CSV table of C-alpha atoms in Angstrom, one decimal:
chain,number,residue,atom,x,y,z
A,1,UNK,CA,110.9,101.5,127.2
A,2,UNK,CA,112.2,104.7,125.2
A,3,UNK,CA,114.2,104.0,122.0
A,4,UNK,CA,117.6,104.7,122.3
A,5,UNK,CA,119.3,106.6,119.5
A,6,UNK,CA,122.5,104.8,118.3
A,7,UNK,CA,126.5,106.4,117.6
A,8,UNK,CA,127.0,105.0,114.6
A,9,UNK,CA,127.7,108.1,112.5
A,10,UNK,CA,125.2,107.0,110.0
A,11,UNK,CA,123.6,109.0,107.1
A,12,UNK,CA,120.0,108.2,109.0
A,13,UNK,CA,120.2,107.8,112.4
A,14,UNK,CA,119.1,104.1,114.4
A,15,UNK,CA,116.8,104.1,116.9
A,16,UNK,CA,116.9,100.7,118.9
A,17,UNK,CA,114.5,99.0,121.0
A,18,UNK,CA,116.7,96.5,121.8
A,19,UNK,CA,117.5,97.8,125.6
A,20,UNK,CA,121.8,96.7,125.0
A,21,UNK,CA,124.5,97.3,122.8
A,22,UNK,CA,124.4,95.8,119.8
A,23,UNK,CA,127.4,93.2,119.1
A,24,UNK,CA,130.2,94.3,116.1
A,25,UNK,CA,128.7,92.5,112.7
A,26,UNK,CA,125.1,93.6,114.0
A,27,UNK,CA,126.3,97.0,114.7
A,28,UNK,CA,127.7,97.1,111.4
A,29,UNK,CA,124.7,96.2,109.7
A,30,UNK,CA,122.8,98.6,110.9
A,31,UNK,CA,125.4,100.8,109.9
A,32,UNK,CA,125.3,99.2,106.4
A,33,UNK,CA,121.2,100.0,105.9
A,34,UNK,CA,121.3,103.3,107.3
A,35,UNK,CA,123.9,104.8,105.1
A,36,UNK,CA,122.2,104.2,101.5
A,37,UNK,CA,120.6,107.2,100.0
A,38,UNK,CA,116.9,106.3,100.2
A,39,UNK,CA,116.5,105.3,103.5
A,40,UNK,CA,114.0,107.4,104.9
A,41,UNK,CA,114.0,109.3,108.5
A,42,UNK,CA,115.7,106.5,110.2
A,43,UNK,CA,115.9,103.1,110.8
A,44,UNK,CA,114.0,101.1,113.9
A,45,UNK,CA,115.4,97.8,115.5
A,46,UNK,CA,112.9,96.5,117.9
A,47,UNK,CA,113.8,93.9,120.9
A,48,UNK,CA,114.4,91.3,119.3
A,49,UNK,CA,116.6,92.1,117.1
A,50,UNK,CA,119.5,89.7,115.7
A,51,UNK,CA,121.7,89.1,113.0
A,52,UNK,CA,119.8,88.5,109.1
A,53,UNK,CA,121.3,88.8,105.6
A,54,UNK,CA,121.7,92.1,104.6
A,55,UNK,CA,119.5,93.7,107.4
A,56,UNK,CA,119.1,92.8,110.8
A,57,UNK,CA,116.4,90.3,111.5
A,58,UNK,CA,114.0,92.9,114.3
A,59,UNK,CA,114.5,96.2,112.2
A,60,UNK,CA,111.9,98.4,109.8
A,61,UNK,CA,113.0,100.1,107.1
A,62,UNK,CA,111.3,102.9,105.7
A,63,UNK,CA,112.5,103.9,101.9
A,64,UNK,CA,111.8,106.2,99.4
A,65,UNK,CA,111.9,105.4,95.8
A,66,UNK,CA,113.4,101.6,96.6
A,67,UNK,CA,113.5,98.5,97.6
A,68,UNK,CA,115.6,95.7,99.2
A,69,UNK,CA,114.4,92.4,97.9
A,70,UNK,CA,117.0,90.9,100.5
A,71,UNK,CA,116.2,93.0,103.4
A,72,UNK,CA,112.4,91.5,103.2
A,73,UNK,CA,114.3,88.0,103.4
A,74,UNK,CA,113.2,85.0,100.9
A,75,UNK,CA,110.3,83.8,103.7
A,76,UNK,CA,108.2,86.2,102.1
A,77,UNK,CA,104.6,86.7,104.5
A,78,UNK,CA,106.0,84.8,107.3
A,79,UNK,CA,104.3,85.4,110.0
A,80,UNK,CA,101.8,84.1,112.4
A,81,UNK,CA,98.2,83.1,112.8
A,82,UNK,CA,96.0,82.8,115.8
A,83,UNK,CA,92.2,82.2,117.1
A,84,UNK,CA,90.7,82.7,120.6
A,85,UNK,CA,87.9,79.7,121.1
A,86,UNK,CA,85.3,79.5,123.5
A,87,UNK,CA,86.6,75.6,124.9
A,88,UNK,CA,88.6,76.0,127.9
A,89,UNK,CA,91.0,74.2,129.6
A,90,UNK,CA,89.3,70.8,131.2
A,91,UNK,CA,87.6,69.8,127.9
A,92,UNK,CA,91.2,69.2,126.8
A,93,UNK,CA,92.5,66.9,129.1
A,94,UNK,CA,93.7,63.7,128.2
A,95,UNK,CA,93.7,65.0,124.3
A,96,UNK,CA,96.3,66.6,124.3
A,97,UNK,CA,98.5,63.8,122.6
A,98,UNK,CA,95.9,63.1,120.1
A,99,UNK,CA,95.9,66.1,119.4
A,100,UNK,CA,99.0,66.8,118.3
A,101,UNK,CA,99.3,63.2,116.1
A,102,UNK,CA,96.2,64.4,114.8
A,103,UNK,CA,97.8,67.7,113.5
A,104,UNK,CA,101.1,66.1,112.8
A,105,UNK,CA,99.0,63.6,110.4
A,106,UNK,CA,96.5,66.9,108.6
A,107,UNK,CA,99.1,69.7,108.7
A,108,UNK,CA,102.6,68.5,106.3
A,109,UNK,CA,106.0,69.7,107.7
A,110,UNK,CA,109.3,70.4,106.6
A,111,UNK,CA,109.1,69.2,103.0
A,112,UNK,CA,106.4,67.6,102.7
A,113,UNK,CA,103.2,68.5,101.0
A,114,UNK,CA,99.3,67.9,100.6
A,115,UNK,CA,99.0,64.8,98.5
A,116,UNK,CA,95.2,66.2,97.5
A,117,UNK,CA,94.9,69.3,96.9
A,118,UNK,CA,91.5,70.5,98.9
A,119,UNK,CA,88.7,73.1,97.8
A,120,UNK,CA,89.4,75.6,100.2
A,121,UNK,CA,93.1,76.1,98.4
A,122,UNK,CA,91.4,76.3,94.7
A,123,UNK,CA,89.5,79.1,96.1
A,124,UNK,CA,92.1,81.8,96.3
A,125,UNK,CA,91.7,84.4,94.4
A,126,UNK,CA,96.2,84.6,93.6
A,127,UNK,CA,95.9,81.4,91.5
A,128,UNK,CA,95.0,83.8,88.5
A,129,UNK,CA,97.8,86.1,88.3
A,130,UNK,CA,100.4,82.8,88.6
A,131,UNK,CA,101.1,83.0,84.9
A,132,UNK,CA,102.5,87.0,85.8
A,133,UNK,CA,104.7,85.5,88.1
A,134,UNK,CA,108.3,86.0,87.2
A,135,UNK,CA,109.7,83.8,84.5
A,136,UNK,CA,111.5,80.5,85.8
A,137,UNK,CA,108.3,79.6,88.0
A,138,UNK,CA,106.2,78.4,85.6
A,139,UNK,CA,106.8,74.8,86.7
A,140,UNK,CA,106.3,75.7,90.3
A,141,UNK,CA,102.8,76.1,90.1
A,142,UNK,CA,101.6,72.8,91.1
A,143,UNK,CA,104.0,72.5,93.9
A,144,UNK,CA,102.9,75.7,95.2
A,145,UNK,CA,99.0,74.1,95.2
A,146,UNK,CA,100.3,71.1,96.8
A,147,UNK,CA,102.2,73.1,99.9
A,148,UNK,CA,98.9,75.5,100.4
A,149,UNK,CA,98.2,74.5,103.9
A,150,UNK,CA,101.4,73.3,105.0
A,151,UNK,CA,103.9,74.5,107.3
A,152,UNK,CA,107.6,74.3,106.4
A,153,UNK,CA,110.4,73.7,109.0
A,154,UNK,CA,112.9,76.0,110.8
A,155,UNK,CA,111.1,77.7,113.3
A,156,UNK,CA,107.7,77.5,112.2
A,157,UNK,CA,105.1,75.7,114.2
A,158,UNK,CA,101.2,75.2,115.4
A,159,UNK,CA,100.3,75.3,119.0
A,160,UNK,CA,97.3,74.9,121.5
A,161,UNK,CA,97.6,77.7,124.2
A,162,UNK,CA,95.7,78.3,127.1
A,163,UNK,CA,95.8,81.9,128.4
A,164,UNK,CA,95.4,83.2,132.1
A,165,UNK,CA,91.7,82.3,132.0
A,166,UNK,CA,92.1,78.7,130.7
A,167,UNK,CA,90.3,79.8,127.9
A,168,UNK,CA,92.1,77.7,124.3
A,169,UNK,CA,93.5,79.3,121.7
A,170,UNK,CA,95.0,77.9,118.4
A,171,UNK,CA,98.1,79.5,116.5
A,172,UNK,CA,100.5,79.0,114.0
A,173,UNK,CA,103.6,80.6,112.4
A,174,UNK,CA,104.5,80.1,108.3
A,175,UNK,CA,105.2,81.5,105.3
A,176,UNK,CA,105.1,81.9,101.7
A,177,UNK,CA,106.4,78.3,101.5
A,178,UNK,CA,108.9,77.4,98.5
A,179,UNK,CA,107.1,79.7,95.7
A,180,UNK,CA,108.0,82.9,98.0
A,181,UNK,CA,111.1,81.7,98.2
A,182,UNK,CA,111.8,80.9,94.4
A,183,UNK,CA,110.6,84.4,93.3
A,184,UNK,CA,112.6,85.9,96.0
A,185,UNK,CA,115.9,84.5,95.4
A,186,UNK,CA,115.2,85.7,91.4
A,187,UNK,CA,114.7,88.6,91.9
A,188,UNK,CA,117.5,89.1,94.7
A,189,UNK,CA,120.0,87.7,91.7
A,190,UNK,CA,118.9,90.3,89.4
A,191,UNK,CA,118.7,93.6,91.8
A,192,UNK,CA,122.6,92.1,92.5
A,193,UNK,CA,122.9,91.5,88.7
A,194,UNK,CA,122.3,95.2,88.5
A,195,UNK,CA,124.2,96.2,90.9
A,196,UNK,CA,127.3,94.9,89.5
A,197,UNK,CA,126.7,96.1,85.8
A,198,UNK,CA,126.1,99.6,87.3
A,199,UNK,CA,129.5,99.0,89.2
A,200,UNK,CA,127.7,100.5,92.3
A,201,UNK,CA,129.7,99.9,95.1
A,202,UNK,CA,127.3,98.9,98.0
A,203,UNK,CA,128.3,98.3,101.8
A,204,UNK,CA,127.0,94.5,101.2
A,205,UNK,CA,126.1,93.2,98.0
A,206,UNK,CA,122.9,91.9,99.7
A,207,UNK,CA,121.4,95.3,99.5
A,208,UNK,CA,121.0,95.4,96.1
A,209,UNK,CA,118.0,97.8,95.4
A,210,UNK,CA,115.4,98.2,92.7
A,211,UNK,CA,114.2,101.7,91.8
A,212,UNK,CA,111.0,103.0,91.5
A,213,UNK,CA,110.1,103.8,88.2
A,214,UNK,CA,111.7,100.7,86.6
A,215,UNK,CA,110.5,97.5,84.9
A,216,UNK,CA,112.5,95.4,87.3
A,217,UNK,CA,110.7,97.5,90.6
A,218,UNK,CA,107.1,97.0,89.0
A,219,UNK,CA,108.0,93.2,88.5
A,220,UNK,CA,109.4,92.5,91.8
A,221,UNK,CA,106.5,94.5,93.3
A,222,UNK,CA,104.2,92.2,91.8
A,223,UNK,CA,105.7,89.1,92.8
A,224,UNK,CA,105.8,90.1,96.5
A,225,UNK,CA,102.2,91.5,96.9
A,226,UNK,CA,101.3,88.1,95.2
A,227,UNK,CA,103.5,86.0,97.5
A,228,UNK,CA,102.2,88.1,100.9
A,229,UNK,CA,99.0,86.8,99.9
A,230,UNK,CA,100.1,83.3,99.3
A,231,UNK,CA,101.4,83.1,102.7
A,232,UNK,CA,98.0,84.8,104.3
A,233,UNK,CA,96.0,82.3,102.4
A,234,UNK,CA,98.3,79.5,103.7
A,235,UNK,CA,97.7,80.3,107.2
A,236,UNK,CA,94.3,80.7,106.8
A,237,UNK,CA,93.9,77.5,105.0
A,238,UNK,CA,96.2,75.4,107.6
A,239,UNK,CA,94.2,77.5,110.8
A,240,UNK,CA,90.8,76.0,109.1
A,241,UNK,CA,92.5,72.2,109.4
A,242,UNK,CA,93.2,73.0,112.8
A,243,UNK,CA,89.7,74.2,114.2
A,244,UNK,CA,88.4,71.0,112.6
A,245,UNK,CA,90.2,69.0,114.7
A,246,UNK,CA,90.2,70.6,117.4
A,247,UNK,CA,86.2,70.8,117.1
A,248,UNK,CA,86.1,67.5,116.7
A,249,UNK,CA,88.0,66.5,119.9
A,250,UNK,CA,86.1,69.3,122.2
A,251,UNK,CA,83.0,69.6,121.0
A,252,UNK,CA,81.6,66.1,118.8
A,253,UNK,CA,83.0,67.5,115.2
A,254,UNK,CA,80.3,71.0,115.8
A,255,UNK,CA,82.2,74.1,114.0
A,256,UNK,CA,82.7,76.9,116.8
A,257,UNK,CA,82.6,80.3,116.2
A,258,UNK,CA,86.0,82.2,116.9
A,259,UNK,CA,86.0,84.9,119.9
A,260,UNK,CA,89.4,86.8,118.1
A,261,UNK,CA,90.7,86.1,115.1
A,262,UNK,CA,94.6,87.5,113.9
A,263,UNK,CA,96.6,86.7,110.8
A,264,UNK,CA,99.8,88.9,110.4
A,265,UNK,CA,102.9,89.2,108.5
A,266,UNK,CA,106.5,90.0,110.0
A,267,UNK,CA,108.8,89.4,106.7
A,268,UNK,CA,106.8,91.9,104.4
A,269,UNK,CA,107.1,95.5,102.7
A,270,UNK,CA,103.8,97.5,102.1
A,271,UNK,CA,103.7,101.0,100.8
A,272,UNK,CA,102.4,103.5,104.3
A,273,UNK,CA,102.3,106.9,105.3
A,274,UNK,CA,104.5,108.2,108.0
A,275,UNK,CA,105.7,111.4,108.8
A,276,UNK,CA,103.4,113.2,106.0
A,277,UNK,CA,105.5,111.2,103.7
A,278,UNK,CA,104.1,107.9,101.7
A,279,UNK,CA,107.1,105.7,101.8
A,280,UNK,CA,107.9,102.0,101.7
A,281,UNK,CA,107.8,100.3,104.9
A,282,UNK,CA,110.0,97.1,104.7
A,283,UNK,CA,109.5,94.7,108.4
A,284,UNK,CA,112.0,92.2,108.5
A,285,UNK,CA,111.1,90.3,111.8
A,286,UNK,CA,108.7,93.1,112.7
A,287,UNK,CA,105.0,93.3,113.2
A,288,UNK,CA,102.7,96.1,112.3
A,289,UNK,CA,101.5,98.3,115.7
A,290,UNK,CA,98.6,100.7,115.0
A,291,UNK,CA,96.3,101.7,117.1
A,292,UNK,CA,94.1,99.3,115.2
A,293,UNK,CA,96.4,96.6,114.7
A,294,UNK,CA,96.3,93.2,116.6
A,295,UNK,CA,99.2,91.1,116.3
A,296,UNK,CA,101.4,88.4,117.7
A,297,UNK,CA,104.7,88.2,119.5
A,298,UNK,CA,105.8,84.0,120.6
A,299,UNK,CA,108.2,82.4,122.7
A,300,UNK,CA,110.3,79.4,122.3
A,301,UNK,CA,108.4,76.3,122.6
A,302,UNK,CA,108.9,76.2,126.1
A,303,UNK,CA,107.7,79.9,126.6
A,304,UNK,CA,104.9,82.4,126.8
A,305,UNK,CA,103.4,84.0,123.8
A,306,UNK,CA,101.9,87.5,123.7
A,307,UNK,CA,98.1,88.8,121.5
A,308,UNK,CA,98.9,92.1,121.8
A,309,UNK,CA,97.1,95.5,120.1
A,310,UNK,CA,99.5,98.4,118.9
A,311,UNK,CA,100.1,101.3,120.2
A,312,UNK,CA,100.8,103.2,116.9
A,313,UNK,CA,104.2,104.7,118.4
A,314,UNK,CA,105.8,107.0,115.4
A,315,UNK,CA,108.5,106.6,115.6
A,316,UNK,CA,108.8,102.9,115.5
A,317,UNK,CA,107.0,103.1,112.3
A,318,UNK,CA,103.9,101.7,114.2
A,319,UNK,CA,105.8,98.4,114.7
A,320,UNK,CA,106.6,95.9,117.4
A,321,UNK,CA,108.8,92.8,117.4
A,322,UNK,CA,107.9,89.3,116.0
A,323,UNK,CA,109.0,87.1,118.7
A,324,UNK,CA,111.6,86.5,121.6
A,325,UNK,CA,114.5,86.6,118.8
A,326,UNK,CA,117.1,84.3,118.5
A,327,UNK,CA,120.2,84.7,121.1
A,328,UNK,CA,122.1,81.9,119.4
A,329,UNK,CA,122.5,80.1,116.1
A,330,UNK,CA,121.1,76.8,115.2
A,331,UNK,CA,124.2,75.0,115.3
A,332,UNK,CA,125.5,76.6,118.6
A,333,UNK,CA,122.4,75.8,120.1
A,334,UNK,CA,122.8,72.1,118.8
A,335,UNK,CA,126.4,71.9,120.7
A,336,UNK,CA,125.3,74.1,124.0
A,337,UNK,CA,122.5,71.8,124.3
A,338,UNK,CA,121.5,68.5,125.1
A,339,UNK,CA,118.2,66.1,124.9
A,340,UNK,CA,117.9,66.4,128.5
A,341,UNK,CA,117.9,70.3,128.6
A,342,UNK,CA,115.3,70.2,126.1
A,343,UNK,CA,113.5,67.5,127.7
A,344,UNK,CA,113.8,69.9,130.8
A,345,UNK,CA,112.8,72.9,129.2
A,346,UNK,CA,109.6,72.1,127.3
A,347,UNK,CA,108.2,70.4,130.3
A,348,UNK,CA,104.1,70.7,130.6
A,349,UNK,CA,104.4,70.8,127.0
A,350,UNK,CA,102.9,67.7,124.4
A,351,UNK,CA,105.7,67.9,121.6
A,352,UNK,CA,108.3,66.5,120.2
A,353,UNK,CA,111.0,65.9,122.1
A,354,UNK,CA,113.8,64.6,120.0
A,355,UNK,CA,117.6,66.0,118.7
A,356,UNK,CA,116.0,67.0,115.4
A,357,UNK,CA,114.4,70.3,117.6
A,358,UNK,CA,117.4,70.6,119.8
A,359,UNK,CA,117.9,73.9,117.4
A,360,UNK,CA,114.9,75.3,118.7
A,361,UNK,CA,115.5,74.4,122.1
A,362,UNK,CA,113.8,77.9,124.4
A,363,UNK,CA,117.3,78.4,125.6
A,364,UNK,CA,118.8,79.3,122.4
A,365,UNK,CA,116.0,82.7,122.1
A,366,UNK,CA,116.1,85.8,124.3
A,367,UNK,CA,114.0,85.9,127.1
A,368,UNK,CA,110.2,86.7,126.2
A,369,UNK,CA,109.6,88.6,129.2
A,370,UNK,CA,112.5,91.2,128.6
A,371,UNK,CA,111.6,91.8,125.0
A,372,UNK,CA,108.0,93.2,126.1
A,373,UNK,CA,109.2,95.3,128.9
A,374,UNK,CA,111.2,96.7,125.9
A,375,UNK,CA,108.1,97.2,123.9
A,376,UNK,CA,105.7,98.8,126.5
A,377,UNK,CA,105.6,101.9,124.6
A,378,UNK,CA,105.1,99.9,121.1
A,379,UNK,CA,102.2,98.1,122.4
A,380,UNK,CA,99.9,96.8,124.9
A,381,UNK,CA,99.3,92.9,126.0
A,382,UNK,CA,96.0,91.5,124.9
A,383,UNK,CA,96.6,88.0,126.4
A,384,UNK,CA,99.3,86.1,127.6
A,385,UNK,CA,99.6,82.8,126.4
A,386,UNK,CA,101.4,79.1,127.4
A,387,UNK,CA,101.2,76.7,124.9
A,388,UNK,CA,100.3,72.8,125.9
A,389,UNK,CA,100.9,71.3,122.1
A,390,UNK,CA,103.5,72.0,119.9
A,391,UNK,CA,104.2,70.6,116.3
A,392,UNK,CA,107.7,71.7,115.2
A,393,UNK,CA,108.2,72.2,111.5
């Protein structure tokens, strides 16, 4: 589908993806980001776009000379994970349960952690610049060892899929665990901090900015490349837990070799060149579509997921969405919902199936299906997926 310019009246125009109007406080947003001074070109929302903090969840912002620590979000590197294998569907069956208790008892969740702390997470490279991290997270370093390899909660999950051939795939969605989020929320205080000794006067104090040039940009620029990398590494290290078990229920323990492999961010910023222009390219729920870019787009839990390769459209920024995009809040969905929609809903599927995931019931996102049809230009679909495990964060 063609973008749609937006009326706003805006300083940059808004081009939207997201095939209707947007609502009044989302409108407004947009609104908000598109009328400070260093926002280059214009701003994309892509189809899945939804209410964040600050920016929209579903928009890229290019910038020049800046950046919003809150518009990246305090999930710095979330994003998601994925691996075609060469089992297919009938080695799985009658697995799938212990499967999933399997991953539930490798993979920690919500808060927990790794009580050992394995080889493959001492090998990262980051480890060596933790003592450059920002000041106040000097006692976070172990913790941030112990959650390498782990998933958080929210809406973060692992899944076995099986795609229109029957042939398995594995995937996962996570982050930059608590460390990203430490480092983020300091540095989001001290852009505001800023902000308000300056007396700048910002359409929402959660676009507080740091300039280019300054100690406090060069520190907070740091800290992110350092947490994006966290969060690769974490999804790498969890993905590596996860062929291992899944080798060891399909094929006797034997390591197989990977047909497609994808690890990509959708809460990131990365200095790019568009328009002639280098410029910094913050995706807040938005993956990155080049020509030569694979990436991921899930579902609910109940729903398809999309591998899909970009189709480097400009003016997008040569992004795509990150998922289906939430069409009601957690605690909506809690009261709209009850255990026997979800029971309903996630049928076919080997997960949880209790009120602590009522939140991320599939009913409370936008439809999958619509938000690629609003994409076709963005990118094209490498394989459709179904998943038949989840693990819920």
């Amino acid at each position: 589908m063609p973008y749609e310019a937006l009326t706003l009246s805006t300083r940059a125009p808004v081009l939207s993806w997201a095939g209707h109007e947007l609502g009044h406080t989302e409108a407004q947003m947009a609104r908000n980001v598109a009328a400070l001074p260093f926002v280059f070109k214009h701003v994309a929302l892509m189809p899945d776009v939804h209410l964040g903090k600050g920016a929209l969840v579903g928009s890229v912002v290019a910038t020049q000379d800046a950046i919003i620590p809150a518009a990246i979000g305090v999930d710095i590197g979330c994003g998601m994970a994925a691996i075609k294998t060469p089992y297919n569907a009938t080695q799985l069956e009658g697995k799938l349960k212990q499967i999933r208790l399997d991953i539930e008892a490798a993979i920690p969740t919500g808060f927990n952690e790794n009580k050992e702390i394995e080889k493959t997470v001492l090998n990262w490279q980051g480890w060596q610049q933790f003592k450059q991290l920002h000041p106040g997270v000097e006692n976070l370093e172990s913790k941030a060892l112990k959650q390498m390899g782990s998933l958080g909660g929210g809406n973060h999950f692992i899944e076995v899929c099986l795609d229109a051939e029957e042939q398995v795939w594995l995937m996962l969605h996570s982050g930059s665990r608590h460390i990203g989020n430490a480092l983020a929320q300091r540095h989001i205080d001290t852009a505001k901090g800023l902000a308000k000794l300056a007396g700048e006067k910002l359409p929402d104090p959660d676009l507080a900015y740091f300039v280019r040039g300054t100690a406090e940009f060069a520190a907070y620029w740091h800290d992110l490349q350092w947490a994006q990398g966290y969060a690769l590494y974490n999804r790498k290290v969890m993905l590596l837990r996860f062929q291992r078990i899944v080798d060891r229920h399909l094929a006797g323990g034997k390591p197989m070799k990977p047909l497609l492999e994808v690890n990509c961010h959708h809460n990131y910023a990365e200095r790019e060149l568009h328009f002639g222009e280098e410029v910094y390219v913050t995706r807040k729920g938005a993956v990155r579509a080049r020509e030569t870019d694979y990436g991921i787009i899930p579902g609910s839990m109940g729903a398809k997921s999309f591998i899909v390769k970009g189709k480097g459209n400009a003016h997008s920024y040569c992004s795509c969405s990150h998922g289906a995009g939430r069409l009601m809040s957690r605690n909506k969905a809690k009261t709209a919902f009850t255990l026997d929609d979800l029971i309903a809903q996630t049928a076919g599927v080997e997960c949880r199936k209790d009120a602590g995931v009522l939140d991320e019931i599939p009913g409370a996102y936008k439809p999958i299906e619509q938000v690629m049809a609003n994409q076709s230009d963005l990118v094209e679909i490498v394989a459709t997926l179904k998943q038949v495990v989840c693990v819920k964060g």
